[in-house]
């Protein structure tokens, strides 16, 4: 665990007082044996140092900013190899924010839709977003200026309408598929501008994947601000695109928005049924993939009332794990349970809304999840 994260952890424990404390004893994977297929693949990668292993992480605003998922990606790639940046959605084209390590610029007029609004009649996949560019549009991917790790790519897959680069360092070849286009570069690229293959036609992007020639982990992450399990089920093609990514582990991080309502309106069984549908759809196209849920963290309603719906959902999620043979990382218990979000806020690890976290809070969560995964892996399940 990085030193500055350990510093926050020690400060938190020292300052928690009589309230709910960070419970490191609970930092494990519930029903971890369900992840055995993933750990076996991870062992093969670890021992052979060849091949690629894909993880897909989907969720809400806790994931869209990519502080949490980005740190897990970084940790796994340091340990098992960096096979590329993975799935990226150009959030800027949809007038919203995304990961800070990928800079996106655009030319021309772009419109967007997502699972929260304007979703009917729109092509939506894994990202839960889609953007459309008018005639003459283009976009630029820049990994060079903001990345603090390996940033180059020599293979790019675009989900949606075919685009090609304006200029590259070296030659490239292309391959069309039912999802869009794959572009193979002769040498590594880290900043490119892309234009649509078909001019005078409105172009569509549902995301793209950046890979390099190295063995290791591809950690694909995408989230939609404000989303819940209900909205994510509107994404018609997420399971087919997960299949295209050859995911061996799918991490599902919803629940905060599912629980954000009065206790009289909350229906834990209804949320669990939606989780059940998401799991079923993933397995319909990806039967060998392991699935890991993360429980929603502690939060408050309107900054005034402790959200009592979260422990209800947490308990129901544990039952679902046995029913569906999936795993759970119980963030709610690990962070200290009821009222713990206030402790995190006092230590600078959570935002004033008592829902979201500071960058340091997300990094701490990521280090804890990585530690839990590695500890389960080391058991040789």
C-alpha positions as MATLAB code, in Angstrom:
seq = 'XXXXXXXXXXXXXXXXXXXXXXXXXXXXXXXXXXXXXXXXXXXXXXXXXXXXXXXXXXXXXXXXXXXXXXXXXXXXXXXXXXXXXXXXXXXXXXXXXXXXXXXXXXXXXXXXXXXXXXXXXXXXXXXXXXXXXXXXXXXXXXXXXXXXXXXXXXXXXXXXXXXXXXXXXXXXXXXXXXXXXXXXXXXXXXXXXXXXXXXXXXXXXXXXXXXXXXXXXXXXXXXXXXXXXXXXXXXXXXXXXXXXXXXXXXXXXXXXXXXXXXXXXXXXXXXXXXXXXXXXXXXXXXXXXXXXXXXXXXXXXXXXXXXXXXXXXXXXXXXXXXXXXXXXXXXXXXXXXXXXXXXXXXXXXXXXXXXXXXXXXXXXXXXXXXXXXXXXXXXXX';
ca = [
       0.000    0.000    0.000;
       1.508    3.413   -0.980;
       2.935    5.404    1.931;
       0.659    8.418    1.636;
      -2.406    6.193    1.546;
      -1.112    4.400    4.624;
      -0.708    7.832    6.251;
      -4.378    8.648    5.633;
      -5.344    5.222    6.911;
      -3.435    5.673   10.178;
      -4.776    9.196   10.618;
      -8.296    7.954   10.050;
      -8.018    5.186   12.629;
      -6.504    7.589   15.154;
      -9.248   10.177   14.664;
     -12.314    7.985   14.415;
     -13.121    8.189   18.122;
     -16.129    6.290   19.385;
     -17.894    6.236   16.014;
     -17.741    3.429   13.474;
     -14.085    2.710   12.625;
     -12.478    1.522    9.438;
     -12.703   -2.253    9.797;
      -9.681   -3.773    8.082;
     -10.644   -7.211    9.401;
     -13.559   -7.207    6.958;
     -11.396   -6.336    3.951;
     -11.862   -9.591    2.100;
     -13.924  -11.052   -0.700;
     -17.235  -12.583    0.329;
     -17.793  -15.928   -1.463;
     -14.289  -15.631   -2.897;
     -14.291  -19.196   -4.225;
     -16.626  -18.036   -7.016;
     -13.646  -16.094   -8.421;
     -11.549  -19.252   -8.862;
     -11.765  -19.190  -12.715;
     -10.406  -15.645  -12.753;
      -7.629  -16.442  -10.271;
      -6.593  -19.464  -12.335;
      -6.220  -17.230  -15.398;
      -4.349  -14.703  -13.282;
      -1.971  -17.439  -12.124;
      -1.328  -18.475  -15.735;
      -0.500  -14.867  -16.605;
       1.667  -14.515  -13.512;
       3.693  -17.642  -14.215;
       4.020  -17.415  -17.990;
       4.314  -13.649  -18.347;
       2.523  -13.983  -21.684;
      -0.973  -13.168  -22.858;
      -3.569  -10.664  -21.712;
      -6.247  -10.821  -19.040;
      -9.229   -8.475  -19.209;
     -11.236   -6.991  -16.337;
     -14.371   -4.900  -16.910;
     -15.547   -2.513  -14.178;
     -18.949   -0.825  -14.562;
     -20.781    1.530  -12.235;
     -22.047    4.997  -11.409;
     -20.326    8.315  -10.633;
     -17.892    6.568   -8.276;
     -16.509    4.898  -11.424;
     -16.998    7.538  -14.147;
     -14.284    9.791  -12.672;
     -11.930    6.746  -12.711;
     -10.031    7.651   -9.519;
     -11.139    4.388   -7.892;
     -11.039    2.119  -10.945;
      -7.952    3.862  -12.318;
      -5.984    3.110   -9.175;
      -7.062   -0.560   -9.230;
      -5.913   -0.665  -12.868;
      -2.569    0.852  -11.937;
      -2.044   -1.566   -9.052;
      -2.924   -4.660  -11.070;
      -0.763   -3.586  -14.006;
       2.232   -2.913  -11.762;
       1.871   -6.421  -10.384;
       0.939   -8.396  -13.517;
       1.923   -6.245  -16.497;
       0.477   -3.331  -18.447;
      -1.280   -4.421  -21.649;
      -2.756   -0.989  -22.365;
      -5.162    1.682  -21.166;
      -8.216   -0.397  -22.060;
     -11.750    0.882  -22.674;
     -12.183    4.647  -22.871;
     -15.284    6.693  -23.518;
     -14.775   10.279  -24.792;
     -16.885   11.890  -22.065;
     -15.894   15.383  -23.148;
     -17.797   14.874  -26.405;
     -20.889   14.260  -24.247;
     -20.246   17.417  -22.207;
     -19.382   15.556  -19.035;
     -16.224   14.665  -17.167;
     -14.203   11.457  -17.203;
     -10.773   10.126  -16.414;
      -8.047   12.750  -16.135;
      -5.350   10.581  -17.743;
      -6.948   10.628  -21.207;
      -7.302   14.010  -22.906;
      -9.993   14.299  -25.575;
     -10.424   17.222  -27.974;
     -12.961   17.572  -30.744;
     -13.767   19.428  -33.933;
     -17.271   19.911  -35.280;
     -20.656   19.491  -33.652;
     -21.333   16.494  -31.413;
     -24.534   15.376  -29.722;
     -24.989   12.656  -27.134;
     -27.395   10.393  -25.308;
     -27.053    8.106  -22.314;
     -28.956    5.672  -20.140;
     -30.199    8.532  -17.948;
     -31.857   10.498  -20.745;
     -32.584   10.379  -24.488;
     -31.869    6.637  -24.440;
     -34.754    5.533  -26.649;
     -33.675    4.957  -30.218;
     -30.035    5.514  -29.281;
     -27.224    2.985  -29.709;
     -25.940    2.260  -26.203;
     -23.393   -0.301  -25.160;
     -20.932   -0.844  -22.340;
     -20.305    2.863  -21.722;
     -23.962    3.739  -21.210;
     -23.204    6.794  -23.378;
     -23.126    7.386  -27.109;
     -21.964   10.441  -29.065;
     -22.791   11.430  -32.639;
     -20.695   13.754  -34.780;
     -22.013   15.836  -37.662;
     -20.334   16.063  -41.066;
     -16.748   17.258  -40.767;
     -16.326   16.095  -37.184;
     -13.105   14.678  -35.728;
     -11.678   13.864  -32.317;
      -8.201   13.656  -30.806;
      -6.938   11.146  -28.235;
      -3.977   12.326  -26.163;
      -2.448    9.952  -23.599;
       0.994   11.516  -23.691;
       0.419   14.756  -21.772;
      -1.334   13.358  -18.687;
      -0.279    9.759  -18.220;
       2.154    8.736  -15.487;
       2.507    5.178  -16.771;
       2.864    3.356  -20.108;
       0.603    5.334  -22.427;
       1.300    4.224  -25.977;
      -0.976    1.922  -27.977;
      -0.471   -0.043  -31.174;
      -4.013   -1.387  -31.472;
      -7.203    0.638  -31.269;
     -10.755   -0.710  -31.433;
     -13.614    1.735  -31.976;
     -17.141    0.669  -31.026;
     -19.474    2.467  -33.423;
     -18.910    4.067  -36.815;
     -15.487    3.495  -38.426;
     -12.894    6.245  -37.885;
      -9.297    6.361  -39.162;
      -6.300    8.435  -38.012;
      -5.328   11.546  -39.970;
      -1.590   11.027  -39.485;
       0.511    8.457  -37.623;
       4.100    7.620  -36.767;
       4.460    4.758  -39.239;
       1.999    2.707  -41.227;
      -1.213    1.114  -40.045;
      -3.791   -1.409  -41.226;
      -7.507   -1.686  -40.510;
     -10.066   -4.417  -40.046;
     -13.829   -3.886  -40.081;
     -16.154   -5.846  -37.808;
     -19.788   -5.783  -36.726;
     -18.832   -3.502  -33.802;
     -16.833   -0.920  -35.745;
     -13.177   -0.919  -36.736;
      -9.837   -2.195  -35.453;
      -6.680   -0.270  -36.324;
      -3.238   -1.877  -36.027;
      -0.252    0.476  -35.910;
       3.278   -0.351  -37.020;
       4.693    1.622  -34.084;
       3.329    2.835  -30.755;
       1.082    5.912  -30.740;
       0.118    8.180  -27.857;
      -1.657   11.125  -29.506;
      -3.791   10.917  -32.659;
      -6.644   12.688  -34.420;
      -9.363   10.527  -35.987;
     -11.815   11.292  -38.778;
     -14.791    9.203  -39.959;
     -14.273    6.758  -42.801;
     -17.520    7.840  -44.472;
     -17.683   11.563  -45.107;
     -20.957   13.495  -45.204;
     -22.508   10.915  -42.863;
     -23.300   11.378  -39.181;
     -20.818    9.290  -37.151;
     -21.363    7.415  -33.919;
     -18.957    6.479  -31.089;
     -19.789    4.095  -28.237;
     -16.231    3.931  -26.895;
     -12.797    2.717  -27.907;
     -10.147    0.342  -26.586;
      -6.429    1.104  -26.419;
      -3.945   -1.792  -26.261;
      -0.217   -2.345  -26.640;
       1.826   -5.427  -27.544;
       2.831   -6.241  -23.973;
       1.392   -9.034  -21.861;
      -0.541   -8.170  -18.726;
      -3.818   -6.698  -17.532;
      -6.379   -4.784  -19.577;
      -8.610   -3.025  -17.051;
     -11.680   -1.570  -18.751;
     -13.747    0.836  -16.629;
     -16.784    2.957  -17.387;
     -19.498    4.640  -15.352;
     -22.515    6.917  -15.723;
     -23.103    9.724  -13.234;
     -26.348    9.282  -11.310;
     -27.046    5.819  -12.668;
     -28.494    2.814  -10.873;
     -29.184   -0.776  -11.842;
     -32.510    0.345  -13.326;
     -30.897    2.679  -15.845;
     -28.011    0.371  -16.695;
     -30.425   -2.263  -17.953;
     -31.307    0.211  -20.723;
     -27.866   -0.360  -22.239;
     -28.814   -2.774  -25.007;
     -25.363   -4.091  -25.926;
     -23.252   -4.061  -22.773;
     -23.041   -7.852  -22.555;
     -22.038   -8.265  -26.207;
     -19.325   -5.607  -25.875;
     -18.055   -7.251  -22.673;
     -17.754  -10.408  -24.768;
     -15.755   -8.487  -27.384;
     -13.370   -7.472  -24.612;
     -12.959  -11.117  -23.548;
     -13.536  -10.196  -19.905;
     -12.514  -12.804  -17.313;
     -13.710  -10.673  -14.390;
     -16.628   -8.229  -14.339;
     -16.843   -5.847  -11.368;
     -20.244   -4.215  -10.780;
     -20.340   -1.059   -8.622;
     -23.893    0.216   -8.288;
     -26.192    0.722   -5.307;
     -25.653    4.318   -4.188;
     -28.420    5.672   -6.413;
     -30.574    2.561   -5.981;
     -30.674    3.387   -2.255;
     -31.051    7.153   -2.509;
     -34.692    7.436   -1.418;
     -36.822    7.300    1.699;
     -37.008    3.941    3.464;
     -40.758    3.793    2.750;
     -40.059    3.810   -1.000;
     -37.070    1.479   -0.962;
     -37.458   -2.111   -2.164;
     -34.332   -4.220   -1.665;
     -35.872   -7.177   -3.497;
     -36.561   -4.953   -6.514;
     -32.911   -3.832   -6.667;
     -31.720   -7.425   -6.259;
     -33.935   -8.504   -9.141;
     -32.221   -5.903  -11.332;
     -28.794   -7.160  -10.219;
     -30.015  -10.646  -11.104;
     -30.932   -9.461  -14.615;
     -27.537   -7.786  -15.091;
     -25.745  -10.965  -14.006;
     -27.938  -13.054  -16.292;
     -27.255  -10.828  -19.284;
     -23.497  -10.881  -18.668;
     -23.494  -14.673  -18.423;
     -25.616  -15.059  -21.542;
     -22.636  -13.859  -23.607;
     -19.795  -14.456  -21.138;
     -20.510  -17.735  -19.319;
     -16.918  -18.205  -18.117;
     -16.493  -14.716  -16.630;
     -16.275  -14.338  -12.855;
     -18.450  -11.605  -11.330;
     -17.655   -9.403   -8.332;
     -20.153   -6.968   -6.814;
     -19.063   -4.058   -4.651;
     -21.540   -2.880   -2.042;
     -22.463    0.808   -2.018;
     -20.546    2.847    0.566;
     -22.180    4.499    3.547;
     -23.921    7.770    2.661;
     -26.460   10.283    3.900;
     -29.758   11.479    2.425;
     -29.768   15.256    1.878;
     -26.681   15.464    4.155;
     -29.034   15.034    7.146;
     -30.120   11.428    7.510;
     -28.079    8.252    7.626;
     -29.178    6.108    4.681;
     -30.692    3.028    6.321;
     -31.412    1.454    2.919;
     -27.745    0.605    2.357;
     -27.379   -2.110    5.046;
     -30.641   -3.645    3.798;
     -29.248   -3.880    0.278;
     -25.877   -5.089    1.567;
     -27.500   -8.050    3.329;
     -29.593   -8.851    0.248;
     -26.466   -8.730   -1.937;
     -24.830  -11.395    0.228;
     -27.808  -13.675   -0.308;
     -27.603  -13.024   -4.041;
     -23.934  -14.044   -4.032;
     -24.767  -17.558   -2.849;
     -27.741  -17.818   -5.188;
     -25.784  -16.755   -8.291;
     -22.314  -17.982   -7.248;
     -20.788  -14.522   -7.472;
     -18.574  -12.566   -5.074;
     -18.927   -9.373   -3.032;
     -16.448   -6.794   -1.792;
     -18.334   -5.216    1.102;
     -17.179   -1.592    1.074;
     -19.985   -0.572    3.446;
     -18.612   -2.770    6.242;
     -14.957   -2.089    5.433;
     -15.336    1.696    5.662;
     -17.007    1.333    9.073;
     -20.718    0.854    8.419;
     -23.386    3.266    9.638;
     -22.278    6.911   10.072;
     -18.782    6.112    8.763;
     -19.036    8.537    5.833;
     -18.811   11.382    8.366;
     -15.527    9.991    9.692;
     -14.203    9.804    6.140;
     -15.268   13.423    5.600;
     -13.504   14.572    8.779;
     -10.313   12.932    7.565;
     -10.524   14.570    4.132;
     -11.475   11.302    2.424;
     -15.105   12.158    1.523;
     -16.950   15.103    0.016;
     -19.281   17.430    1.855;
     -22.331   15.829    0.223;
     -21.676   12.663    2.311;
     -22.049   10.607   -0.869;
     -18.897   11.031   -2.922;
     -15.260   10.818   -1.914;
     -12.159   12.915   -2.358;
      -9.456   11.685   -4.692;
      -7.571   10.352   -1.661;
     -10.693    8.516   -0.488;
     -11.119    6.785   -3.829;
      -7.432    5.860   -3.926;
      -7.720    4.335   -0.458;
     -10.733    2.265   -1.552;
      -8.837    1.092   -4.618;
      -5.824    0.009   -2.573;
      -8.111   -1.898   -0.215;
      -9.892   -3.659   -3.095;
      -6.560   -4.552   -4.692;
      -5.310   -5.903   -1.378;
      -8.475   -8.010   -0.963;
      -8.135   -9.434   -4.475;
      -4.444  -10.232   -4.037;
      -5.036  -11.884   -0.657;
      -7.703  -14.131   -2.197;
      -5.437  -14.869   -5.161;
      -2.574  -15.877   -2.870;
      -4.797  -18.435   -1.150;
      -4.678  -20.512   -4.338;
      -8.434  -21.031   -4.346;
];
